[in-house]
Amino acid sequence: MCKCALVVLLFPLLSLGAGGNAAPVSSDQAAPAGKDKKFNAGDMIMHHITDSHEWHFLTIKKKDGSEWHATIYLPVILYTPGEGWSAFSYHKLHKAGSYKGYALDSHHKIIRTDGKHFYDFSLTKNVAQLLLSMVLMIALFVSVARRYQRQGIAAPRGLQAAVEVIIVFIRDQVARPLLGHRADRYLPYLLTLFFFIWINNLLGLLPGAANVTGNISVTATLALLTFILMMTGSKRDFWLHMFSPPGVPAAVLPILVPIEFLSNVVLKPFALLIRLFANMLAGHLIILSFMSIIFLFAAMSLAAGIGASIFSVAFSVFVYLLELLVAVLQAYIFTILSALFISETGATHSHDHEHVPATVETKH
Amino acid sequence: MQLLQPGLGLMFWTLVVFLIVLFILRRYAWRPILQALDQRQAAIDEALKAAERTRQEMANLKSEHEALLQQARQERIAILGEANRAKERIIAEAREKAAAEAARLMEEARRDIENRKMEALVDLKNQIGNMVVDVAEKVLRHQLANREEQEELIRKLTAELTRN
Amino acid sequence: MMELLSILFLAIDGTAQMGAGIGAGLSAIGAGIGVGIIGNGALHSIARQPEATADIRTNMFITAALVEGVALFGIVVCVLILFL
């Protein structure tokens, strides 16, 4: 929660980035950067938190002023209606500036030279990390499951014990109390959701890694899945209660029904996606901002840079530890809220007896 | 702007990756793990129930055992009491018998003594009588010179004898 | 130092950006108050009924997440103002 406050602290830095973007940015690769090239905190932060077509690890400045980048160029897959698919390495586009009718704009964004509409299905940095996390998750949990199959009901050991605690927690504290008899149907989804978010949160915290769960596309997809489950699992009672709430005067209905519809059907999944996105983004922003402070102060004087680095490193270590907590907390909250929303739409019990005494009392 | 605009490509890939993870883990991870957990839970429940049952049985056995012990103890007390009473009765009987026997023997002895005494007395009387007769004979032979004295003496003696 | 100040002034140059900053601040204040009240209530409840800690904690997280969600909407709106 303190993250909200910290996000606010960061807005000057974010707007700094916006200011920088307004001016035409020269390609850092093309022109040999001189020593007078200023450190731009906004650009640096934006570069780290947004998706890209290359996986950039580090830049080494050589003595002659030229730069060497340790970068993996990722495949670009594009589809233009009418022209079909084209796939090539981002390196080609990056080196030449334009390739096969596609080009890079000043923001390193792929555009079509003829301005036609196209779809970008590229294996970006985030996708590469998602695939990595997929392999990791499957290897991890399938090996744990093998252990169960081999050892039967023996006491859990090692990794198995660590995973089991969480599985049992999700089952007994999240799924069963909220979903009741439907818990078993949704349990695989909730477990996958929790571990998917948690592992991606943790991977995102690694230096040089992509900010997967801090990307709105990823969280939107997860929220969309929960929304689909909410709708497919919804019962007649839910809709009935929403469109004709018992014990409510007819005059209020035109106001109440849209509000109820909006809050129950639209806002809940939307809040889900924004919450995870904003929390993970904010964590990255704070750590990167603390890092930027070092360079901003160092640009003034060496002593200021050294002084700021002590303060910055201490704070970013603190925020990093906080992020480890937030990583699991946000995964838990996303999971428990998904379970809650699914349980709300699928509730079959009638609210009639709850409202009847209330109306009787108001008549007195 | 890029930060708040969901990109179709990344959404597509996220969906693909998530669904692959979901289906593979549901089939190869969650199902075996949850089944194993359920099995273990059932096994633990079963073991606990069995332990409870055994404990109950043990308690039952113990109470049975204790009841038996109590009964045995009571029986022992009863038997001991019985034996004690029997002992006392036997002793008393023996004492009574002995006393009766003693009394009988004493009585016999007394009667014997009496008989003997009577016999001795009779014998003594006879002997004394004989001796008296002898003495009297001698005295008479010696003194009965006159008749009157003789008769006087006879009378006196007979009187004395009859008095005896 | 003057350089940093000038950067900061440059950053809040423009009413939209100022509005965004103020809006984000207000969101944070609202969320802070909301979550503070929730935490207060949860701690009181836990102190009163330590045996219900698990239930209270779960509900505390859910409620706090819902409050936080509203605050994050505010933040998102501010970001939209800033960049659109």
mmCIF file of C-alpha atoms in Angstrom, chain A residues 18-361:
data_model
loop_
_atom_site.group_PDB
_atom_site.id
_atom_site.type_symbol
_atom_site.label_atom_id
_atom_site.label_comp_id
_atom_site.label_asym_id
_atom_site.label_seq_id
_atom_site.Cartn_x
_atom_site.Cartn_y
_atom_site.Cartn_z
ATOM 1 C CA ALA A 18 7.788 12.291 -20.861
ATOM 2 C CA GLY A 19 9.709 15.494 -21.320
ATOM 3 C CA GLY A 20 12.611 13.562 -22.711
ATOM 4 C CA ASN A 21 10.413 11.690 -25.136
ATOM 5 C CA ALA A 22 8.989 14.876 -26.542
ATOM 6 C CA ALA A 23 12.373 15.850 -27.852
ATOM 7 C CA PRO A 24 13.657 13.736 -30.746
ATOM 8 C CA VAL A 25 15.757 10.980 -29.225
ATOM 9 C CA SER A 26 18.849 10.033 -31.125
ATOM 10 C CA SER A 27 19.514 6.341 -31.494
ATOM 11 C CA ASP A 28 22.104 5.462 -28.884
ATOM 12 C CA GLN A 29 23.607 2.840 -31.141
ATOM 13 C CA ALA A 30 23.976 4.898 -34.244
ATOM 14 C CA ALA A 31 25.827 7.932 -32.945
ATOM 15 C CA PRO A 32 28.955 7.345 -30.931
ATOM 16 C CA ALA A 33 27.934 8.853 -27.614
ATOM 17 C CA GLY A 34 30.237 11.477 -26.285
ATOM 18 C CA LYS A 35 31.058 12.093 -22.668
ATOM 19 C CA ASP A 36 28.680 15.014 -22.629
ATOM 20 C CA LYS A 37 25.688 12.732 -23.244
ATOM 21 C CA LYS A 38 23.440 13.299 -20.284
ATOM 22 C CA PHE A 39 21.927 10.585 -18.173
ATOM 23 C CA ASN A 40 18.179 10.598 -18.667
ATOM 24 C CA ALA A 41 16.445 8.932 -15.741
ATOM 25 C CA GLY A 42 13.050 8.875 -17.431
ATOM 26 C CA ASP A 43 14.398 7.170 -20.524
ATOM 27 C CA MET A 44 16.331 4.662 -18.466
ATOM 28 C CA ILE A 45 13.300 3.791 -16.360
ATOM 29 C CA MET A 46 10.972 3.549 -19.323
ATOM 30 C CA HIS A 47 13.483 1.367 -21.112
ATOM 31 C CA HIS A 48 13.499 -1.037 -18.164
ATOM 32 C CA ILE A 49 9.796 -1.282 -17.477
ATOM 33 C CA THR A 50 8.440 -1.446 -20.995
ATOM 34 C CA ASP A 51 8.543 -4.303 -23.425
ATOM 35 C CA SER A 52 11.125 -4.378 -26.215
ATOM 36 C CA HIS A 53 12.235 -6.471 -29.148
ATOM 37 C CA GLU A 54 15.727 -6.928 -27.782
ATOM 38 C CA TRP A 55 16.945 -8.318 -24.482
ATOM 39 C CA HIS A 56 19.550 -5.828 -23.419
ATOM 40 C CA PHE A 57 21.812 -6.862 -20.575
ATOM 41 C CA LEU A 58 24.576 -4.283 -20.339
ATOM 42 C CA THR A 59 26.436 -1.562 -22.187
ATOM 43 C CA ILE A 60 30.194 -1.204 -22.028
ATOM 44 C CA LYS A 61 31.677 2.149 -22.929
ATOM 45 C CA LYS A 62 34.986 1.779 -24.702
ATOM 46 C CA LYS A 63 37.846 4.216 -24.345
ATOM 47 C CA ASP A 64 37.246 5.706 -27.768
ATOM 48 C CA GLY A 65 33.720 6.608 -26.737
ATOM 49 C CA SER A 66 31.933 3.914 -28.706
ATOM 50 C CA GLU A 67 29.579 1.536 -26.918
ATOM 51 C CA TRP A 68 29.323 -2.216 -26.904
ATOM 52 C CA HIS A 69 25.924 -3.741 -26.076
ATOM 53 C CA ALA A 70 25.334 -7.211 -24.733
ATOM 54 C CA THR A 71 21.975 -7.728 -26.374
ATOM 55 C CA ILE A 72 19.898 -10.633 -27.611
ATOM 56 C CA TYR A 73 17.826 -9.632 -30.622
ATOM 57 C CA LEU A 74 14.469 -11.362 -30.495
ATOM 58 C CA PRO A 75 12.355 -12.543 -33.412
ATOM 59 C CA VAL A 76 9.830 -10.156 -34.850
ATOM 60 C CA ILE A 77 6.607 -11.711 -36.129
ATOM 61 C CA LEU A 78 4.254 -9.369 -37.937
ATOM 62 C CA TYR A 79 0.973 -9.833 -39.720
ATOM 63 C CA THR A 80 -0.472 -7.337 -42.131
ATOM 64 C CA PRO A 81 -3.953 -8.115 -43.422
ATOM 65 C CA GLY A 82 -3.699 -8.718 -47.131
ATOM 66 C CA GLU A 83 0.051 -9.194 -47.151
ATOM 67 C CA GLY A 84 0.401 -12.100 -44.769
ATOM 68 C CA TRP A 85 3.017 -13.003 -42.209
ATOM 69 C CA SER A 86 6.608 -11.937 -42.032
ATOM 70 C CA ALA A 87 9.133 -13.038 -39.447
ATOM 71 C CA PHE A 88 12.722 -11.879 -39.043
ATOM 72 C CA SER A 89 15.250 -10.993 -36.381
ATOM 73 C CA TYR A 90 14.943 -7.590 -34.799
ATOM 74 C CA HIS A 91 18.638 -7.160 -35.519
ATOM 75 C CA LYS A 92 17.899 -6.618 -39.205
ATOM 76 C CA LEU A 93 15.387 -3.908 -38.454
ATOM 77 C CA HIS A 94 17.616 -2.353 -35.847
ATOM 78 C CA LYS A 95 20.668 -2.244 -38.089
ATOM 79 C CA ALA A 96 19.032 -1.076 -41.266
ATOM 80 C CA GLY A 97 16.236 1.016 -39.763
ATOM 81 C CA SER A 98 13.736 -0.519 -42.162
ATOM 82 C CA TYR A 99 13.152 -4.038 -43.471
ATOM 83 C CA LYS A 100 10.486 -5.696 -45.618
ATOM 84 C CA GLY A 101 8.219 -2.685 -45.517
ATOM 85 C CA TYR A 102 8.545 -2.198 -41.766
ATOM 86 C CA ALA A 103 10.585 0.499 -40.035
ATOM 87 C CA LEU A 104 11.417 1.862 -36.602
ATOM 88 C CA ASP A 105 10.134 5.215 -35.460
ATOM 89 C CA SER A 106 11.901 7.555 -33.079
ATOM 90 C CA HIS A 107 10.503 5.636 -30.076
ATOM 91 C CA HIS A 108 11.961 2.339 -31.338
ATOM 92 C CA LYS A 109 8.443 1.287 -32.220
ATOM 93 C CA ILE A 110 7.800 -0.816 -35.318
ATOM 94 C CA ILE A 111 5.734 0.966 -37.944
ATOM 95 C CA ARG A 112 4.833 0.194 -41.524
ATOM 96 C CA THR A 113 6.484 2.421 -44.069
ATOM 97 C CA ASP A 114 3.241 2.590 -46.046
ATOM 98 C CA GLY A 115 1.203 3.328 -42.899
ATOM 99 C CA LYS A 116 -0.996 0.217 -43.227
ATOM 100 C CA HIS A 117 -2.492 -1.377 -40.120
ATOM 101 C CA PHE A 118 -0.692 -4.476 -38.908
ATOM 102 C CA TYR A 119 -0.592 -6.857 -35.968
ATOM 103 C CA ASP A 120 2.525 -7.452 -33.910
ATOM 104 C CA PHE A 121 2.889 -11.037 -32.645
ATOM 105 C CA SER A 122 6.605 -10.695 -31.939
ATOM 106 C CA LEU A 123 8.417 -12.794 -29.406
ATOM 107 C CA THR A 124 9.343 -9.777 -27.340
ATOM 108 C CA LYS A 125 11.367 -9.673 -24.157
ATOM 109 C CA ASN A 126 8.244 -10.272 -22.084
ATOM 110 C CA VAL A 127 7.196 -13.205 -24.255
ATOM 111 C CA ALA A 128 10.682 -14.701 -24.009
ATOM 112 C CA GLN A 129 10.517 -14.453 -20.239
ATOM 113 C CA LEU A 130 6.990 -15.873 -20.196
ATOM 114 C CA LEU A 131 8.254 -18.873 -22.164
ATOM 115 C CA LEU A 132 11.125 -19.196 -19.706
ATOM 116 C CA SER A 133 8.757 -19.102 -16.761
ATOM 117 C CA MET A 134 6.535 -21.641 -18.502
ATOM 118 C CA VAL A 135 9.439 -24.082 -18.820
ATOM 119 C CA LEU A 136 10.437 -23.382 -15.225
ATOM 120 C CA MET A 137 6.942 -23.921 -13.870
ATOM 121 C CA ILE A 138 6.319 -27.111 -15.808
ATOM 122 C CA ALA A 139 9.708 -28.547 -14.815
ATOM 123 C CA LEU A 140 9.201 -27.578 -11.188
ATOM 124 C CA PHE A 141 5.682 -28.822 -10.657
ATOM 125 C CA VAL A 142 5.870 -31.900 -12.823
ATOM 126 C CA SER A 143 8.984 -33.001 -10.924
ATOM 127 C CA VAL A 144 7.189 -32.373 -7.648
ATOM 128 C CA ALA A 145 4.191 -34.342 -8.898
ATOM 129 C CA ARG A 146 6.500 -37.201 -9.925
ATOM 130 C CA ARG A 147 7.761 -37.303 -6.365
ATOM 131 C CA TYR A 148 4.203 -37.769 -5.162
ATOM 132 C CA GLN A 149 3.609 -40.534 -7.636
ATOM 133 C CA ARG A 150 6.829 -42.276 -6.614
ATOM 134 C CA GLN A 151 6.544 -41.880 -2.887
ATOM 135 C CA GLY A 152 2.790 -42.115 -2.509
ATOM 136 C CA ILE A 153 1.580 -40.705 0.753
ATOM 137 C CA ALA A 154 4.993 -40.510 2.431
ATOM 138 C CA ALA A 155 5.929 -37.335 4.281
ATOM 139 C CA PRO A 156 6.946 -34.550 1.878
ATOM 140 C CA ARG A 157 10.614 -33.641 1.509
ATOM 141 C CA GLY A 158 12.553 -30.645 0.223
ATOM 142 C CA LEU A 159 10.928 -28.714 -2.591
ATOM 143 C CA GLN A 160 7.871 -30.918 -2.378
ATOM 144 C CA ALA A 161 7.253 -29.786 1.208
ATOM 145 C CA ALA A 162 7.646 -26.126 0.240
ATOM 146 C CA VAL A 163 5.209 -26.415 -2.661
ATOM 147 C CA GLU A 164 2.766 -28.545 -0.709
ATOM 148 C CA VAL A 165 2.290 -25.934 2.007
ATOM 149 C CA ILE A 166 1.241 -23.381 -0.604
ATOM 150 C CA ILE A 167 -1.008 -25.795 -2.472
ATOM 151 C CA VAL A 168 -2.752 -26.772 0.757
ATOM 152 C CA PHE A 169 -3.026 -23.100 1.718
ATOM 153 C CA ILE A 170 -4.672 -22.195 -1.607
ATOM 154 C CA ARG A 171 -6.964 -25.193 -1.344
ATOM 155 C CA ASP A 172 -8.009 -24.786 2.291
ATOM 156 C CA GLN A 173 -7.818 -21.027 2.791
ATOM 157 C CA VAL A 174 -8.792 -19.704 -0.628
ATOM 158 C CA ALA A 175 -10.701 -22.199 -2.763
ATOM 159 C CA ARG A 176 -12.740 -24.185 -0.270
ATOM 160 C CA PRO A 177 -14.039 -21.402 1.998
ATOM 161 C CA LEU A 178 -15.015 -19.227 -0.979
ATOM 162 C CA LEU A 179 -16.138 -21.723 -3.597
ATOM 163 C CA GLY A 180 -17.456 -24.541 -1.437
ATOM 164 C CA HIS A 181 -18.446 -27.590 -3.447
ATOM 165 C CA ARG A 182 -17.236 -25.958 -6.680
ATOM 166 C CA ALA A 183 -13.708 -25.600 -5.275
ATOM 167 C CA ASP A 184 -12.359 -28.717 -6.963
ATOM 168 C CA ARG A 185 -13.384 -27.474 -10.406
ATOM 169 C CA TYR A 186 -11.598 -24.131 -10.051
ATOM 170 C CA LEU A 187 -8.658 -25.312 -7.959
ATOM 171 C CA PRO A 188 -6.304 -26.060 -10.918
ATOM 172 C CA TYR A 189 -6.978 -22.582 -12.308
ATOM 173 C CA LEU A 190 -6.392 -20.872 -8.960
ATOM 174 C CA LEU A 191 -3.197 -22.836 -8.294
ATOM 175 C CA THR A 192 -1.821 -22.131 -11.761
ATOM 176 C CA LEU A 193 -2.786 -18.475 -11.420
ATOM 177 C CA PHE A 194 -1.076 -18.088 -8.063
ATOM 178 C CA PHE A 195 2.159 -19.764 -9.081
ATOM 179 C CA PHE A 196 2.170 -18.101 -12.523
ATOM 180 C CA ILE A 197 1.895 -14.647 -10.998
ATOM 181 C CA TRP A 198 4.257 -15.345 -8.144
ATOM 182 C CA ILE A 199 7.002 -16.886 -10.265
ATOM 183 C CA ASN A 200 6.719 -14.149 -12.874
ATOM 184 C CA ASN A 201 6.794 -11.504 -10.147
ATOM 185 C CA LEU A 202 9.968 -13.022 -8.748
ATOM 186 C CA LEU A 203 11.559 -13.447 -12.181
ATOM 187 C CA GLY A 204 10.699 -9.832 -12.912
ATOM 188 C CA LEU A 205 12.693 -8.779 -9.885
ATOM 189 C CA LEU A 206 15.881 -10.321 -11.228
ATOM 190 C CA PRO A 207 18.318 -7.748 -12.606
ATOM 191 C CA GLY A 208 18.056 -7.529 -16.382
ATOM 192 C CA ALA A 209 14.789 -9.431 -16.461
ATOM 193 C CA ALA A 210 11.625 -8.255 -18.135
ATOM 194 C CA ASN A 211 8.862 -6.663 -16.112
ATOM 195 C CA VAL A 212 6.267 -9.243 -17.115
ATOM 196 C CA THR A 213 3.588 -8.860 -14.455
ATOM 197 C CA GLY A 214 4.113 -5.096 -14.494
ATOM 198 C CA ASN A 215 2.912 -5.101 -18.084
ATOM 199 C CA ILE A 216 -0.736 -4.300 -18.603
ATOM 200 C CA SER A 217 -1.157 -6.816 -21.438
ATOM 201 C CA VAL A 218 -0.188 -9.719 -19.191
ATOM 202 C CA THR A 219 -2.383 -8.683 -16.281
ATOM 203 C CA ALA A 220 -5.233 -7.895 -18.670
ATOM 204 C CA THR A 221 -5.043 -11.421 -20.071
ATOM 205 C CA LEU A 222 -5.110 -12.961 -16.603
ATOM 206 C CA ALA A 223 -8.032 -10.750 -15.574
ATOM 207 C CA LEU A 224 -9.776 -11.695 -18.826
ATOM 208 C CA LEU A 225 -9.470 -15.379 -17.930
ATOM 209 C CA THR A 226 -10.977 -14.709 -14.511
ATOM 210 C CA PHE A 227 -13.733 -12.697 -16.202
ATOM 211 C CA ILE A 228 -14.472 -15.601 -18.540
ATOM 212 C CA LEU A 229 -14.663 -17.986 -15.573
ATOM 213 C CA MET A 230 -16.906 -15.509 -13.739
ATOM 214 C CA MET A 231 -19.291 -15.372 -16.674
ATOM 215 C CA THR A 232 -19.288 -19.082 -17.504
ATOM 216 C CA GLY A 233 -19.816 -19.975 -13.871
ATOM 217 C CA SER A 234 -22.534 -17.401 -13.249
ATOM 218 C CA LYS A 235 -25.922 -18.590 -12.071
ATOM 219 C CA ARG A 236 -29.407 -17.267 -12.668
ATOM 220 C CA ASP A 237 -29.558 -15.924 -9.093
ATOM 221 C CA PHE A 238 -26.664 -13.584 -9.709
ATOM 222 C CA TRP A 239 -28.245 -11.918 -12.738
ATOM 223 C CA LEU A 240 -31.681 -11.916 -11.163
ATOM 224 C CA HIS A 241 -30.370 -10.262 -8.044
ATOM 225 C CA MET A 242 -28.532 -7.697 -10.110
ATOM 226 C CA PHE A 243 -31.303 -6.727 -12.527
ATOM 227 C CA SER A 244 -34.241 -7.014 -10.138
ATOM 228 C CA PRO A 245 -32.921 -6.626 -6.613
ATOM 229 C CA PRO A 246 -35.586 -7.657 -4.092
ATOM 230 C CA GLY A 247 -36.960 -4.987 -1.779
ATOM 231 C CA VAL A 248 -35.762 -2.035 -3.860
ATOM 232 C CA PRO A 249 -38.243 0.613 -5.019
ATOM 233 C CA ALA A 250 -38.753 0.660 -8.788
ATOM 234 C CA ALA A 251 -37.761 4.320 -8.990
ATOM 235 C CA VAL A 252 -34.205 3.569 -7.852
ATOM 236 C CA LEU A 253 -33.743 0.717 -10.315
ATOM 237 C CA PRO A 254 -32.580 2.822 -13.308
ATOM 238 C CA ILE A 255 -29.745 4.149 -11.151
ATOM 239 C CA LEU A 256 -29.015 1.019 -9.159
ATOM 240 C CA VAL A 257 -28.923 -1.519 -11.982
ATOM 241 C CA PRO A 258 -26.209 0.183 -14.091
ATOM 242 C CA ILE A 259 -24.117 0.788 -10.971
ATOM 243 C CA GLU A 260 -24.495 -2.829 -9.888
ATOM 244 C CA PHE A 261 -23.743 -4.071 -13.394
ATOM 245 C CA LEU A 262 -20.689 -1.857 -13.723
ATOM 246 C CA SER A 263 -19.259 -2.725 -10.339
ATOM 247 C CA ASN A 264 -19.990 -6.450 -10.508
ATOM 248 C CA VAL A 265 -19.209 -7.245 -14.101
ATOM 249 C CA VAL A 266 -16.854 -4.582 -15.420
ATOM 250 C CA LEU A 267 -14.990 -2.969 -12.564
ATOM 251 C CA LYS A 268 -14.079 -6.086 -10.614
ATOM 252 C CA PRO A 269 -11.919 -7.731 -13.285
ATOM 253 C CA PHE A 270 -10.649 -4.320 -14.306
ATOM 254 C CA ALA A 271 -9.538 -3.568 -10.733
ATOM 255 C CA LEU A 272 -7.854 -6.951 -10.733
ATOM 256 C CA LEU A 273 -5.732 -6.137 -13.751
ATOM 257 C CA ILE A 274 -4.900 -2.607 -12.643
ATOM 258 C CA ARG A 275 -3.939 -3.707 -9.140
ATOM 259 C CA LEU A 276 -1.340 -6.258 -10.183
ATOM 260 C CA PHE A 277 -0.033 -4.075 -12.983
ATOM 261 C CA ALA A 278 0.304 -0.945 -10.843
ATOM 262 C CA ASN A 279 1.815 -2.746 -7.885
ATOM 263 C CA MET A 280 4.506 -4.492 -9.879
ATOM 264 C CA LEU A 281 5.185 -1.443 -12.003
ATOM 265 C CA ALA A 282 5.494 0.752 -8.931
ATOM 266 C CA GLY A 283 8.004 -1.587 -7.335
ATOM 267 C CA HIS A 284 10.211 -1.499 -10.401
ATOM 268 C CA LEU A 285 9.829 2.242 -10.731
ATOM 269 C CA ILE A 286 10.941 2.829 -7.166
ATOM 270 C CA ILE A 287 14.014 0.629 -7.391
ATOM 271 C CA LEU A 288 14.991 2.157 -10.734
ATOM 272 C CA SER A 289 14.400 5.652 -9.410
ATOM 273 C CA PHE A 290 16.670 5.062 -6.457
ATOM 274 C CA MET A 291 19.284 3.854 -8.901
ATOM 275 C CA SER A 292 18.740 6.932 -11.089
ATOM 276 C CA ILE A 293 19.263 9.224 -8.126
ATOM 277 C CA ILE A 294 22.872 8.009 -7.934
ATOM 278 C CA PHE A 295 23.541 9.063 -11.522
ATOM 279 C CA LEU A 296 21.645 12.314 -11.232
ATOM 280 C CA PHE A 297 23.759 13.300 -8.235
ATOM 281 C CA ALA A 298 26.935 11.952 -9.814
ATOM 282 C CA ALA A 299 26.324 14.239 -12.781
ATOM 283 C CA MET A 300 26.623 17.184 -10.365
ATOM 284 C CA SER A 301 29.707 16.055 -8.527
ATOM 285 C CA LEU A 302 31.551 12.884 -7.640
ATOM 286 C CA ALA A 303 31.117 13.406 -3.874
ATOM 287 C CA ALA A 304 27.367 13.911 -4.252
ATOM 288 C CA GLY A 305 27.195 10.716 -6.323
ATOM 289 C CA ILE A 306 29.027 8.694 -3.669
ATOM 290 C CA GLY A 307 26.883 10.177 -0.896
ATOM 291 C CA ALA A 308 23.689 9.502 -2.802
ATOM 292 C CA SER A 309 24.743 5.955 -3.626
ATOM 293 C CA ILE A 310 24.930 4.983 0.056
ATOM 294 C CA PHE A 311 21.426 6.280 0.636
ATOM 295 C CA SER A 312 20.099 4.911 -2.642
ATOM 296 C CA VAL A 313 21.484 1.422 -2.251
ATOM 297 C CA ALA A 314 20.185 1.152 1.316
ATOM 298 C CA PHE A 315 16.724 2.234 0.220
ATOM 299 C CA SER A 316 16.634 0.073 -2.856
ATOM 300 C CA VAL A 317 17.634 -2.978 -0.805
ATOM 301 C CA PHE A 318 14.756 -2.173 1.525
ATOM 302 C CA VAL A 319 12.343 -1.749 -1.383
ATOM 303 C CA TYR A 320 13.675 -4.922 -2.950
ATOM 304 C CA LEU A 321 12.871 -6.887 0.193
ATOM 305 C CA LEU A 322 9.478 -5.236 0.285
ATOM 306 C CA GLU A 323 9.005 -6.284 -3.341
ATOM 307 C CA LEU A 324 9.658 -9.914 -2.407
ATOM 308 C CA LEU A 325 6.745 -9.633 0.006
ATOM 309 C CA VAL A 326 4.601 -7.755 -2.516
ATOM 310 C CA ALA A 327 5.353 -10.432 -5.126
ATOM 311 C CA VAL A 328 3.706 -13.138 -3.043
ATOM 312 C CA LEU A 329 1.056 -10.822 -1.610
ATOM 313 C CA GLN A 330 -0.145 -9.655 -5.022
ATOM 314 C CA ALA A 331 -0.205 -13.231 -6.313
ATOM 315 C CA TYR A 332 -2.290 -14.175 -3.268
ATOM 316 C CA ILE A 333 -4.614 -11.194 -3.657
ATOM 317 C CA PHE A 334 -5.134 -11.829 -7.365
ATOM 318 C CA THR A 335 -5.927 -15.469 -6.596
ATOM 319 C CA ILE A 336 -8.237 -14.851 -3.657
ATOM 320 C CA LEU A 337 -10.086 -12.064 -5.473
ATOM 321 C CA SER A 338 -10.497 -14.280 -8.541
ATOM 322 C CA ALA A 339 -11.953 -16.980 -6.296
ATOM 323 C CA LEU A 340 -14.184 -14.420 -4.598
ATOM 324 C CA PHE A 341 -15.506 -12.984 -7.867
ATOM 325 C CA ILE A 342 -16.117 -16.450 -9.301
ATOM 326 C CA SER A 343 -17.923 -17.456 -6.114
ATOM 327 C CA GLU A 344 -20.075 -14.306 -6.174
ATOM 328 C CA THR A 345 -21.394 -14.842 -9.671
ATOM 329 C CA GLY A 346 -21.963 -18.536 -9.057
ATOM 330 C CA ALA A 347 -23.784 -18.202 -5.726
ATOM 331 C CA THR A 348 -27.148 -19.958 -5.798
ATOM 332 C CA HIS A 349 -28.520 -18.981 -2.392
ATOM 333 C CA SER A 350 -31.367 -16.505 -2.401
ATOM 334 C CA HIS A 351 -31.066 -13.164 -0.633
ATOM 335 C CA ASP A 352 -34.813 -12.850 -0.131
ATOM 336 C CA HIS A 353 -34.916 -13.592 3.579
ATOM 337 C CA GLU A 354 -32.151 -11.090 4.161
ATOM 338 C CA HIS A 355 -34.146 -8.266 2.681
ATOM 339 C CA VAL A 356 -37.610 -9.063 3.914
ATOM 340 C CA PRO A 357 -36.994 -8.214 7.579
ATOM 341 C CA ALA A 358 -35.278 -4.996 6.532
ATOM 342 C CA THR A 359 -38.318 -3.814 4.588
ATOM 343 C CA VAL A 360 -40.596 -4.768 7.448
ATOM 344 C CA GLU A 361 -38.516 -2.723 9.832
#
